[in-house]
Short mmCIF file of C-alpha atoms and ligand atoms in Angstrom, two decimals:
data_model
loop_
_atom_site.label_atom_id
_atom_site.label_comp_id
_atom_site.label_asym_id
_atom_site.label_seq_id
_atom_site.Cartn_x
_atom_site.Cartn_y
_atom_site.Cartn_z
CA UNK E 1 12.59 -4.13 27.25
CA UNK E 2 14.88 -1.36 25.97
CA UNK E 3 15.49 -1.09 22.30
CA UNK E 4 19.28 -1.42 22.59
CA UNK E 5 19.23 -4.58 24.77
CA UNK E 6 16.74 -6.22 22.39
CA UNK E 7 18.68 -5.51 19.24
CA UNK E 8 22.23 -6.12 20.61
CA UNK E 9 21.76 -9.88 20.82
CA UNK E 10 19.24 -10.30 18.03
CA UNK E 11 18.90 -12.42 15.99
CA UNK E 12 20.54 -15.50 17.61
CA UNK E 13 23.69 -16.50 15.83
CA UNK E 14 23.52 -19.43 13.48
CA UNK E 15 26.47 -21.62 12.59
CA UNK E 16 26.95 -22.07 8.68
CA UNK E 17 25.31 -25.52 9.10
CA UNK E 18 22.33 -24.20 11.06
CA UNK E 19 21.87 -21.34 8.60
CA UNK E 20 21.91 -23.67 5.59
CA UNK E 21 19.44 -25.99 7.30
CA UNK E 22 17.15 -23.10 8.20
CA UNK E 23 17.34 -21.58 4.69
CA UNK E 24 16.58 -24.82 2.89
CA UNK E 25 13.64 -25.43 5.27
CA UNK E 26 12.24 -22.02 4.59
CA UNK E 27 12.72 -22.42 0.74
CA UNK E 28 10.56 -25.47 0.86
CA UNK E 29 7.98 -23.96 3.24
CA UNK E 30 7.47 -20.93 0.96
CA UNK E 31 6.68 -23.13 -2.03
CA UNK E 32 4.51 -25.47 0.08
CA UNK E 33 2.40 -22.50 1.31
CA UNK E 34 2.46 -20.10 -1.64
CA UNK E 35 4.70 -17.50 -0.02
CA UNK E 36 5.94 -17.02 -3.56
CA UNK E 37 6.46 -14.68 -6.46
CA UNK E 38 6.96 -15.32 -10.21
CA UNK E 39 10.70 -15.31 -10.78
CA UNK E 40 12.47 -12.19 -11.89
CA UNK E 41 13.62 -12.24 -15.61
CA UNK E 42 17.13 -11.63 -14.31
CA UNK E 43 17.08 -14.99 -12.59
CA UNK E 44 15.63 -17.33 -15.24
CA UNK E 45 15.20 -16.94 -18.94
CA UNK E 46 12.37 -15.00 -20.55
CA UNK E 47 11.24 -18.25 -22.21
CA UNK E 48 10.96 -20.05 -18.87
CA UNK E 49 8.95 -17.06 -17.41
CA UNK E 50 6.59 -17.03 -20.28
CA UNK E 51 5.65 -20.66 -19.75
CA UNK E 52 3.99 -19.49 -16.50
CA UNK E 53 4.98 -22.56 -14.61
CA UNK E 54 7.67 -21.18 -12.30
CA UNK E 55 7.53 -19.59 -8.89
CA UNK E 56 10.16 -18.79 -6.28
CA UNK E 57 10.17 -17.72 -2.70
CA UNK E 58 9.15 -14.14 -1.97
CA UNK E 59 12.07 -12.29 -0.35
CA UNK E 60 11.74 -13.14 3.39
CA UNK E 61 13.63 -12.63 6.59
CA UNK E 62 14.80 -15.74 8.41
CA UNK E 63 13.69 -14.23 11.71
CA UNK E 64 10.74 -11.98 12.84
CA UNK E 65 11.92 -8.52 13.67
CA UNK E 66 11.52 -7.08 17.17
CA UNK E 67 9.01 -4.21 17.11
CA UNK E 68 7.84 -1.99 20.02
CA UNK E 69 4.50 -3.27 21.30
CA UNK E 70 3.26 0.22 22.12
CA UNK E 71 3.94 1.45 18.62
CA UNK E 72 2.21 -1.59 17.05
CA UNK E 73 -0.89 -0.97 19.13
CA UNK E 74 -0.95 2.75 18.53
CA UNK E 75 -0.81 2.07 14.74
CA UNK E 76 -3.73 -0.37 14.96
CA UNK E 77 -5.74 2.02 17.09
CA UNK E 78 -5.41 4.79 14.57
CA UNK E 79 -6.49 2.82 11.53
CA UNK E 80 -10.21 3.28 11.55
CA UNK E 81 -9.78 7.01 12.21
CA UNK E 82 -7.37 7.13 9.20
CA UNK E 83 -9.83 5.14 7.02
CA UNK E 84 -12.62 7.64 7.80
CA UNK E 85 -10.28 10.67 7.27
CA UNK E 86 -9.40 9.54 3.73
CA UNK E 87 -13.02 8.61 2.96
CA UNK E 88 -14.18 12.09 4.07
CA UNK E 89 -11.44 13.82 2.03
CA UNK E 90 -12.62 11.86 -1.02
CA UNK E 91 -16.21 12.95 -0.40
CA UNK E 92 -15.17 16.62 -0.23
CA UNK E 93 -14.57 17.29 -3.96
CA UNK E 94 -14.18 20.99 -3.33
CA UNK E 95 -11.41 20.76 -0.71
CA UNK E 96 -9.64 17.94 -2.61
CA UNK E 97 -9.96 19.89 -5.92
CA UNK E 98 -8.25 22.93 -4.36
CA UNK E 99 -5.24 20.90 -3.29
CA UNK E 100 -5.10 18.96 -6.62
CA UNK E 101 -5.41 22.15 -8.63
CA UNK E 102 -1.97 23.16 -7.31
CA UNK E 103 -0.50 20.03 -8.84
CA UNK E 104 -2.30 20.03 -12.14
CA UNK E 105 0.06 22.42 -14.02
CA UNK E 106 3.17 20.60 -12.91
CA UNK E 107 2.09 16.91 -12.84
CA UNK E 108 0.64 15.43 -16.00
CA UNK E 109 -0.33 12.14 -14.21
CA UNK E 110 -2.30 13.93 -11.60
CA UNK E 111 -3.82 16.22 -14.32
CA UNK E 112 -5.00 13.17 -16.32
CA UNK E 113 -6.58 11.54 -13.32
CA UNK E 114 -8.45 14.75 -12.49
CA UNK E 115 -9.62 14.91 -16.10
CA UNK E 116 -11.22 11.45 -15.72
CA UNK E 117 -13.12 12.78 -12.63
CA UNK E 118 -14.34 15.79 -14.61
CA UNK E 119 -15.49 13.72 -17.49
CA UNK E 120 -17.44 11.40 -15.24
CA UNK E 121 -18.91 14.33 -13.39
CA UNK E 122 -20.10 15.77 -16.66
CA UNK E 123 -22.16 12.65 -17.39
CA UNK E 124 -23.02 12.22 -13.74
CA UNK E 125 -21.73 9.57 -11.35
CA UNK E 126 -24.06 6.61 -11.23
CA UNK E 127 -22.47 4.83 -8.22
CA UNK E 128 -22.52 6.67 -4.93
CA UNK E 129 -20.70 3.87 -3.02
CA UNK E 130 -16.87 3.89 -2.80
CA UNK E 131 -14.57 1.20 -1.34
CA UNK E 132 -11.11 1.84 0.11
CA UNK E 133 -8.59 -0.93 0.85
CA UNK E 134 -6.01 1.11 2.56
CA UNK E 135 -2.60 0.61 4.16
CA UNK E 136 -1.01 3.14 6.61
CA UNK E 137 2.77 2.75 6.81
CA UNK E 138 4.93 3.60 9.76
CA UNK E 139 8.40 3.44 11.28
CA UNK E 140 9.32 3.69 14.99
CA UNK E 141 11.16 7.04 15.39
CA UNK E 142 13.91 6.64 17.92
CA UNK E 143 15.94 9.65 18.95
CA UNK E 144 19.62 8.93 19.64
CA UNK E 145 20.13 8.15 23.31
CA UNK E 146 16.47 7.55 23.82
CA UNK E 147 15.18 3.99 24.89
CA UNK E 148 11.70 4.52 23.57
CA UNK E 149 10.32 5.00 20.08
CA UNK E 150 7.40 7.07 18.85
CA UNK E 151 5.27 5.95 15.93
CA UNK E 152 5.58 8.05 12.80
CA UNK E 153 3.65 7.61 9.55
CA UNK E 154 5.75 7.16 6.34
CA UNK E 155 2.69 7.45 4.11
CA UNK E 156 -0.90 6.46 3.64
CA UNK E 157 -1.82 4.34 0.60
CA UNK E 158 -5.26 4.49 -1.05
CA UNK E 159 -4.64 2.42 -4.20
CA UNK E 160 -3.26 -1.07 -4.75
CA UNK E 161 -2.16 -1.49 -1.12
CA UNK E 162 -0.44 -4.80 -1.49
CA UNK E 163 1.11 -7.69 0.49
CA UNK E 164 -1.82 -8.53 2.72
CA UNK E 165 -1.83 -12.06 1.26
CA UNK E 166 1.87 -12.88 1.58
CA UNK E 167 2.29 -11.03 4.80
CA UNK E 168 -0.02 -13.33 6.66
CA UNK E 169 1.97 -16.23 5.31
CA UNK E 170 5.24 -14.80 6.68
CA UNK E 171 3.64 -14.50 10.09
CA UNK E 172 2.57 -18.16 9.83
CA UNK E 173 6.09 -19.23 8.76
CA UNK E 174 7.76 -17.43 11.63
CA UNK E 175 5.11 -18.71 14.06
CA UNK E 176 5.77 -22.28 12.99
CA UNK E 177 9.50 -21.76 13.46
CA UNK E 178 8.96 -20.38 16.89
CA UNK E 179 6.68 -23.11 18.17
CA UNK E 180 8.24 -26.27 16.70
CA UNK E 181 9.85 -28.74 19.07
CA UNK E 182 13.67 -28.28 19.41
CA UNK E 183 15.72 -29.97 16.71
CA UNK E 184 12.64 -30.24 14.42
CA UNK E 185 13.41 -29.18 10.84
CA UNK E 186 11.49 -25.97 11.45
CA UNK E 187 12.95 -24.39 14.60
CA UNK E 188 15.22 -21.63 15.76
CA UNK E 189 18.04 -21.61 18.28
CA UNK E 190 16.94 -20.29 21.71
CA UNK E 191 16.73 -16.59 22.34
CA UNK E 192 15.16 -14.75 25.38
CA UNK E 193 12.93 -12.84 23.00
CA UNK E 194 11.38 -16.01 21.74
CA UNK E 195 10.20 -17.14 25.15
CA UNK E 196 6.55 -17.82 24.61
CA UNK E 197 6.18 -15.18 21.90
CA UNK E 198 4.85 -15.49 18.39
CA UNK E 199 3.92 -12.78 15.90
CA UNK E 200 0.42 -11.31 16.56
CA UNK E 201 -2.45 -12.77 14.54
CA UNK E 202 -2.45 -11.36 11.01
CA UNK E 203 -5.99 -11.08 9.52
CA UNK E 204 -5.03 -9.14 6.38
CA UNK E 205 -6.58 -11.68 3.98
CA UNK E 206 -9.84 -11.91 5.95
CA UNK E 207 -10.13 -8.15 6.45
CA UNK E 208 -9.31 -7.13 2.89
CA UNK E 209 -11.55 -9.84 1.40
CA UNK E 210 -14.41 -8.88 3.78
CA UNK E 211 -14.07 -5.32 2.54
CA UNK E 212 -14.51 -6.35 -1.08
CA UNK E 213 -17.37 -8.75 -0.04
CA UNK E 214 -19.17 -5.89 1.74
CA UNK E 215 -19.03 -3.74 -1.45
CA UNK E 216 -20.27 -6.74 -3.54
CA UNK E 217 -23.24 -7.15 -1.11
CA UNK E 218 -23.97 -3.44 -0.99
CA UNK E 219 -24.12 -3.15 -4.77
CA UNK E 220 -27.53 -4.90 -4.67
CA UNK E 221 -29.25 -6.94 -7.40
CA UNK E 222 -28.16 -6.84 -11.07
CA UNK E 223 -29.02 -3.65 -12.88
CA UNK E 224 -29.16 -5.34 -16.28
CA UNK E 225 -32.20 -6.58 -18.21
CA UNK E 226 -32.44 -9.48 -18.13
CA UNK E 227 -30.43 -9.75 -14.79
CA UNK E 228 -26.86 -11.12 -15.01
CA UNK E 229 -24.85 -13.02 -12.49
CA UNK E 230 -22.61 -10.76 -10.45
CA UNK E 231 -18.88 -10.82 -9.97
CA UNK E 232 -15.85 -8.83 -8.64
CA UNK E 233 -13.13 -7.82 -11.17
CA UNK E 234 -9.47 -7.64 -10.24
CA UNK E 235 -7.75 -5.25 -12.70
CA UNK E 236 -4.06 -6.30 -12.78
CA UNK E 237 -0.81 -5.48 -14.52
CA UNK E 238 0.49 -7.66 -17.36
CA UNK E 239 3.19 -10.08 -16.17
CA UNK E 240 2.51 -9.30 -12.43
CA UNK E 241 5.17 -11.06 -10.40
CA UNK E 242 3.21 -10.63 -7.18
CA UNK E 243 0.21 -12.63 -8.34
CA UNK E 244 0.08 -15.03 -5.34
CA UNK E 245 -0.49 -12.12 -2.97
CA UNK E 246 -3.59 -11.15 -5.11
CA UNK E 247 -4.73 -14.78 -5.40
CA UNK E 248 -4.86 -15.06 -1.60
CA UNK E 249 -7.71 -12.46 -1.72
CA UNK E 250 -9.51 -13.82 -4.76
CA UNK E 251 -9.41 -17.39 -3.39
CA UNK E 252 -10.80 -16.25 -0.07
CA UNK E 253 -13.57 -14.32 -1.97
CA UNK E 254 -14.57 -17.34 -3.93
CA UNK E 255 -14.13 -20.16 -1.35
CA UNK E 256 -15.39 -18.38 1.74
CA UNK E 257 -17.65 -15.59 0.49
CA UNK E 258 -18.86 -17.62 -2.56
CA UNK E 259 -18.35 -14.63 -4.92
CA UNK E 260 -17.18 -15.03 -8.55
CA UNK E 261 -13.94 -13.26 -9.11
CA UNK E 262 -12.16 -12.61 -12.40
CA UNK E 263 -8.73 -11.14 -13.21
CA UNK E 264 -8.34 -8.80 -16.13
CA UNK E 265 -5.16 -7.08 -17.36
CA UNK E 266 -5.49 -3.41 -18.09
CA UNK E 267 -4.77 -3.76 -21.78
CA UNK E 268 -7.84 -6.02 -22.16
CA UNK E 269 -10.43 -3.89 -20.30
CA UNK E 270 -11.91 -2.46 -23.51
CA UNK E 271 -12.04 -5.90 -25.14
CA UNK E 272 -13.70 -7.68 -22.32
CA UNK E 273 -15.90 -5.08 -20.65
CA UNK E 274 -18.58 -2.73 -21.75
CA UNK E 275 -21.22 -0.47 -20.30
CA UNK E 276 -24.63 -1.67 -21.23
CA UNK E 277 -26.11 0.48 -23.97
CA UNK E 278 -29.31 2.34 -23.42
CA UNK E 279 -29.26 1.47 -19.72
CA UNK E 280 -29.10 4.71 -17.68
CA UNK E 281 -27.84 2.72 -14.69
CA UNK E 282 -24.67 1.90 -16.63
CA UNK E 283 -23.90 -1.61 -15.29
CA UNK E 284 -20.44 -2.76 -16.25
CA UNK E 285 -20.56 -6.03 -18.19
CA UNK E 286 -17.64 -8.53 -18.20
CA UNK E 287 -17.27 -11.19 -20.83
CA UNK E 288 -14.99 -14.02 -19.55
CA UNK E 289 -12.75 -15.42 -22.43
CA UNK E 290 -13.65 -18.98 -21.53
CA UNK E 291 -17.40 -18.47 -21.68
CA UNK E 292 -18.04 -15.72 -24.25
CA UNK E 293 -21.80 -16.03 -24.18
CA UNK E 294 -22.12 -15.94 -20.35
CA UNK E 295 -21.50 -12.37 -19.37
CA UNK E 296 -21.28 -11.20 -15.81
CA UNK E 297 -22.13 -7.81 -14.26
CA UNK E 298 -19.29 -6.33 -12.22
CA UNK E 299 -20.30 -5.13 -8.72
CA UNK E 300 -16.76 -4.10 -7.68
CA UNK E 301 -13.60 -3.18 -9.56
CA UNK E 302 -10.43 -3.81 -7.48
CA UNK E 303 -7.44 -2.01 -8.92
CA UNK E 304 -4.02 -3.60 -8.63
CA UNK E 305 -2.89 -1.56 -11.52
CA UNK E 306 -3.46 1.97 -12.86
CA UNK E 307 -1.55 3.52 -9.92
CA UNK E 308 1.55 4.55 -11.92
CA UNK E 309 1.98 6.46 -15.16
CA UNK E 310 3.51 3.28 -16.73
CA UNK E 311 0.18 1.51 -16.31
CA UNK E 312 -1.19 3.90 -18.90
CA UNK E 313 0.76 3.02 -22.10
CA UNK E 314 -1.62 4.85 -24.47
CA UNK E 315 -4.84 6.80 -24.68
CA UNK E 316 -6.60 3.50 -24.86
CA UNK E 317 -5.61 2.77 -21.24
CA UNK E 318 -7.02 6.15 -20.23
CA UNK E 319 -10.21 5.34 -22.05
CA UNK E 320 -10.32 2.06 -20.12
CA UNK E 321 -9.93 3.77 -16.81
CA UNK E 322 -12.70 6.27 -17.84
CA UNK E 323 -14.99 3.42 -18.73
CA UNK E 324 -14.55 1.77 -15.34
CA UNK E 325 -15.03 5.09 -13.61
CA UNK E 326 -18.20 5.89 -15.61
CA UNK E 327 -19.80 2.54 -14.80
CA UNK E 328 -22.04 1.49 -11.93
CA UNK E 329 -19.39 -0.82 -10.51
CA UNK E 330 -18.11 0.21 -7.10
CA UNK E 331 -14.50 1.24 -7.55
CA UNK E 332 -11.66 0.38 -5.21
CA UNK E 333 -10.50 3.01 -5.48
CA UNK E 334 -12.29 5.84 -7.45
CA UNK E 335 -10.10 8.32 -9.16
CA UNK E 336 -10.94 10.83 -6.41
CA UNK E 337 -9.94 8.36 -3.66
CA UNK E 338 -6.73 7.56 -5.47
CA UNK E 339 -5.97 11.29 -5.57
CA UNK E 340 -6.72 11.63 -1.90
CA UNK E 341 -3.57 9.55 -1.36
CA UNK E 342 -1.24 12.11 -2.96
CA UNK E 343 1.76 12.91 -0.81
CA UNK E 344 0.64 16.59 -1.13
CA UNK E 345 -2.49 15.82 0.85
CA UNK E 346 -0.45 14.22 3.60
CA UNK E 347 1.77 17.26 3.76
CA UNK E 348 -1.23 19.62 3.89
CA UNK E 349 -2.88 17.61 6.69
CA UNK E 350 0.32 17.73 8.71
CA UNK E 351 0.76 21.48 8.36
CA UNK E 352 1.05 22.75 11.94
CA UNK E 353 -0.12 26.23 10.80
CA UNK E 354 -3.31 24.86 9.32
CA UNK E 355 -5.01 22.72 11.96
CA UNK E 356 -8.30 23.55 10.24
CA UNK E 357 -7.53 21.08 7.48
CA UNK E 358 -7.44 18.06 9.76
CA UNK E 359 -10.30 19.30 12.00
CA UNK E 360 -12.50 19.74 8.88
CA UNK E 361 -12.49 15.87 8.53
CA UNK E 362 -11.75 14.48 11.99
CA UNK E 363 -14.39 15.36 14.54
CA UNK E 364 -12.87 15.48 18.08
CA UNK E 365 -9.68 17.10 19.27
CA UNK E 366 -8.77 13.78 20.84
CA UNK E 367 -8.83 11.93 17.52
CA UNK E 368 -7.11 14.79 15.70
CA UNK E 369 -4.32 14.52 18.36
CA UNK E 370 -4.23 10.78 17.87
CA UNK E 371 -3.42 11.24 14.23
CA UNK E 372 -1.21 14.29 14.66
CA UNK E 373 1.11 12.43 16.99
CA UNK E 374 1.92 10.17 14.01
CA UNK E 375 2.83 12.96 11.54
CA UNK E 376 6.47 13.63 10.74
CA UNK E 377 7.29 17.24 9.75
CA UNK E 378 6.49 17.86 6.05
CA UNK E 379 6.83 20.98 3.96
CA UNK E 380 5.94 22.51 0.61
CA UNK E 381 8.58 24.25 -1.39
CA UNK E 382 6.97 27.62 -1.95
CA UNK E 383 9.20 30.74 -2.22
CA UNK E 384 10.57 31.95 1.10
CA UNK E 385 9.17 28.92 2.91
CA UNK E 386 10.92 26.87 5.55
CA UNK E 387 10.58 23.81 3.24
CA UNK E 388 12.59 25.57 0.51
CA UNK E 389 15.26 26.74 3.02
CA UNK E 390 15.66 23.20 4.33
CA UNK E 391 15.71 21.53 0.85
CA UNK E 392 18.44 23.80 -0.56
CA UNK E 393 20.73 23.69 2.42
CA UNK E 394 22.91 20.59 1.98
CA UNK E 395 23.32 19.98 5.70
CA UNK E 396 19.55 20.26 6.46
CA UNK E 397 18.52 18.44 3.27
CA UNK E 398 20.54 15.42 4.48
CA UNK E 399 17.85 14.86 7.10
CA UNK E 400 15.02 14.81 4.53
CA UNK E 401 13.37 12.99 1.71
CA UNK E 402 11.76 14.63 -1.36
CA UNK E 403 8.64 13.02 -2.66
CA UNK E 404 6.65 13.45 -5.86
CA UNK E 405 2.93 12.43 -6.30
CA UNK E 406 3.72 8.84 -7.11
CA UNK E 407 3.13 5.30 -5.75
CA UNK E 408 4.98 2.03 -5.90
CA UNK E 409 8.43 2.90 -4.76
CA UNK E 410 11.59 4.14 -6.49
CA UNK E 411 10.36 7.71 -7.03
CA UNK E 412 11.83 9.68 -4.08
CA UNK E 413 14.97 11.75 -3.81
CA UNK E 414 17.03 11.40 -0.65
CA UNK E 415 19.25 13.52 1.54
CA UNK E 416 22.19 15.30 -0.09
CA UNK E 417 20.82 14.62 -3.54
CA UNK E 418 17.91 16.93 -2.91
CA UNK E 419 19.48 20.43 -3.47
CA UNK E 420 21.10 19.52 -6.85
CA UNK E 421 17.99 17.67 -7.92
CA UNK E 422 15.82 20.70 -7.32
CA UNK E 423 18.21 23.03 -8.98
CA UNK E 424 18.12 20.77 -12.12
CA UNK E 425 14.37 21.49 -12.38
CA UNK E 426 12.52 24.72 -13.19
CA UNK E 427 11.37 26.38 -9.91
CA UNK E 428 7.83 26.45 -11.19
CA UNK E 429 7.77 22.61 -10.97
CA UNK E 430 8.80 22.51 -7.34
CA UNK E 431 5.22 22.60 -6.12
CA UNK E 432 4.74 19.10 -7.43
CA UNK E 433 7.07 17.81 -4.64
CA UNK E 434 6.92 17.69 -0.84
CA UNK E 435 9.83 17.61 1.59
CA UNK E 436 9.58 15.30 4.60
CA UNK E 437 11.83 14.89 7.56
CA UNK E 438 13.43 11.48 7.73
CA UNK E 439 12.05 9.22 10.42
CA UNK E 440 14.98 7.72 12.46
CA UNK E 441 14.24 4.03 13.20
CA UNK E 442 16.57 2.04 15.61
CA UNK E 443 19.91 1.73 13.85
CA UNK E 444 21.20 -1.38 15.55
CA UNK E 445 18.70 -3.92 14.34
CA UNK E 446 19.93 -6.96 12.34
CA UNK E 447 18.31 -9.68 10.39
CA UNK E 448 19.09 -12.22 7.68
CA UNK E 449 17.20 -12.15 4.32
CA UNK E 450 16.51 -14.91 1.84
CA UNK E 451 16.12 -13.20 -1.52
CA UNK E 452 14.05 -14.49 -4.45
CA UNK E 453 17.23 -15.55 -6.30
CA UNK E 454 18.22 -17.79 -3.43
CA UNK E 455 21.00 -15.43 -2.10
CA UNK E 456 21.19 -15.10 1.65
CA UNK E 457 22.23 -11.65 2.95
CA UNK E 458 22.60 -10.49 6.55
CA UNK E 459 23.19 -7.18 8.10
CA UNK E 460 21.76 -4.00 9.63
CA UNK E 461 18.16 -3.53 8.78
CA UNK E 462 15.30 -1.02 9.12
CA UNK E 463 11.64 -2.10 9.35
CA UNK E 464 8.45 -0.43 8.10
CA UNK E 465 5.08 -1.53 9.52
CA UNK E 466 1.88 -1.25 7.44
CA UNK E 467 -1.65 -1.63 8.92
CA UNK E 468 -4.46 -2.59 6.67
CA UNK E 469 -8.04 -1.13 6.81
CA UNK E 470 -11.08 -1.15 4.69
CA UNK E 471 -13.95 1.28 4.38
CA UNK E 472 -17.13 1.42 2.35
CA UNK E 473 -19.00 4.78 2.20
CA UNK E 474 -21.75 6.65 0.40
CA UNK E 475 -21.14 10.02 -1.12
CA UNK E 476 -23.76 11.47 1.28
CA UNK E 477 -21.37 10.72 4.18
CA UNK E 478 -22.88 7.44 5.41
CA UNK E 479 -20.31 4.87 6.39
CA UNK E 480 -21.43 1.29 5.79
CA UNK E 481 -18.32 -0.70 6.84
CA UNK E 482 -15.14 0.49 8.56
CA UNK E 483 -12.62 -2.17 9.68
CA UNK E 484 -8.97 -2.45 10.73
CA UNK E 485 -7.20 -5.74 10.37
CA UNK E 486 -3.90 -7.33 9.38
CA UNK E 487 -0.45 -5.88 9.00
CA UNK E 488 2.69 -5.97 6.93
CA UNK E 489 6.31 -5.79 8.12
CA UNK E 490 8.86 -4.98 5.54
CA UNK E 491 12.59 -4.95 6.17
CA UNK E 492 15.25 -3.30 4.09
CA UNK E 493 19.04 -3.01 4.46
CA UNK E 494 19.90 0.04 6.54
CA UNK E 495 21.93 1.61 3.73
CA UNK E 496 19.02 1.49 1.34
CA UNK E 497 16.82 4.52 1.26
CA UNK E 498 13.84 2.95 -0.35
CA UNK E 499 11.49 0.28 1.04
CA UNK E 500 9.40 -1.32 -1.66
CA UNK E 501 9.31 -5.11 -1.86
CA UNK E 502 7.84 -5.17 -5.40
CA UNK E 503 10.43 -2.55 -6.43
CA UNK E 504 13.09 -4.91 -5.15
CA UNK E 505 14.44 -2.95 -2.17
CA UNK E 506 13.19 -4.93 0.73
CA UNK E 507 11.88 -8.21 2.03
CA UNK E 508 8.74 -9.44 3.80
CA UNK E 509 9.06 -9.96 7.59
CA UNK E 510 6.85 -10.35 10.64
CA UNK E 511 7.13 -8.96 14.19
CA UNK E 512 7.85 -10.06 17.63
CA UNK E 513 6.37 -7.42 19.97
CA UNK E 514 8.54 -6.31 22.89
P1 ADP Y 1 5.74 5.11 -2.17
O1 ADP Y 1 4.29 5.45 -2.26
O2 ADP Y 1 6.46 5.08 -3.40
O3 ADP Y 1 5.87 3.72 -1.45
P2 ADP Y 1 6.83 6.18 0.27
O4 ADP Y 1 6.46 7.52 0.80
O5 ADP Y 1 6.39 5.00 1.02
O6 ADP Y 1 6.45 6.17 -1.23
O7 ADP Y 1 8.45 6.16 0.20
C1 ADP Y 1 9.17 5.02 -0.24
C2 ADP Y 1 10.15 4.55 0.81
O8 ADP Y 1 11.03 5.62 1.22
C3 ADP Y 1 9.51 4.16 2.16
O9 ADP Y 1 9.10 2.75 2.10
C4 ADP Y 1 10.60 4.29 3.15
O10 ADP Y 1 11.50 3.24 3.13
C5 ADP Y 1 11.32 5.55 2.57
N1 ADP Y 1 10.76 6.75 3.24
C6 ADP Y 1 9.75 7.55 2.78
N2 ADP Y 1 9.54 8.57 3.61
C7 ADP Y 1 10.36 8.42 4.65
C8 ADP Y 1 10.58 9.16 5.91
N3 ADP Y 1 9.93 10.22 6.17
N4 ADP Y 1 11.54 8.69 6.74
C9 ADP Y 1 12.32 7.58 6.40
N5 ADP Y 1 12.08 6.85 5.27
C10 ADP Y 1 11.15 7.29 4.42
MG1 MG Y 2 2.61 4.53 -1.45
MG1 MG Y 3 5.44 3.27 0.56
#
């Protein structure tokens, strides 16, 4: 099916009564199935939030979004190759260090992370296993006048890759709406795209949990004397609104894999954990608050915090990160693996003049080409470079986005704001940023969004597909586990540049493949 004919009649029109009926059904479904977030403080009072008893629907689309099947399959097929690429970059401290070195003088956050690595290196790493729970994000790039789209990568995430939990629930919601008998409270009006179609299976929860479980198993027996029971530790932000997404993984780990899981906020790491004294193996000990005298040994630390500078409020938080990094627990991710996800690395890999970078890590020409096809043009801003020329020319800059070495959304500079932004900053700092050509997704797509505050908004939208993958490797190059599985569709208003759900720009969606 051609993109324009798909989007021109989609989604099916709803009368006001039908829309109200569908919205109220979806509101109830989200609470019934935990497709929820804690309410924003702008929506209910701080006092109500602090009681910890409230939840509201996650922002969701009323309809699944049409997505080109060939692009979806191409993204899935590339995931294990991408997993291995970022594992191999992480193993290559010399190559990674050379890229990171460039950023250290201009980016304090990157510099602090690198310092943690150096401090651990000084004492020696005691854990040679690393775990990655990754998400590779894409948009279909559709040239005007063309009927087909090519898949382009927006970015690759190596830390706190979120929404696996909630995303599978959106797929379940849309599937239920698509397969209910007509007139049932959960059903859509007819549309040709719906005939026999449901969103593809979404195994994000199973895949991500299996990655964590694989690390837990690979850790082996307790390194403490006497031996302690083992657990996985989720390190989380205080007041996390997206907690139900995380609970989907911890619940799966405890109920299916029979692994003890604890949640710990970053500010309590130094109070609740310690590295066993006089034990050269450096096991990480966790003392649960509800059972002070029954400590656990942490096999795997899963970070859903520590990805942004705001997660490090003081030196104490950097000491906490260092303590985790020094310990024998398997880190998801290590500091080095976190740094491998810098936007700068993605720009260097995509540099058409330096194919040697990609071929250093990806064995065959065929797999290199498989990844290269998904790269959008990216540039550094060095003097006399093409990147600098494009970024400073208002007409050319309008087709680009400028990115710093940050995660979590809300950090980029877009289009015509780029030249003035760069000029407001000393030229010596420009090397902390990369310029990327904007991917052009189909412009005529529409959907309707139910926001967390209950507002319903409809209009032109743009979708971003994420594919989840997990990989467990040894520093000697051995790969113990490499899996692809599960996906995330996020949809934002066409006028909005940014796409983060947690940052409030977009909503959770699923896909109907065409
Ligand atoms: P972050 O790590 O903060 O999520 P991203 O690189 O994903 O950074 O950028 C944030 C958002 O900006 C994306 O979700 C997407 O909506 C938009 N974006 C980033 N790069 C591009 C691009 N090359 N073309 C179009 N949109 C982009
Ligand atoms: Mg990111
Ligand atoms: Mg992103």
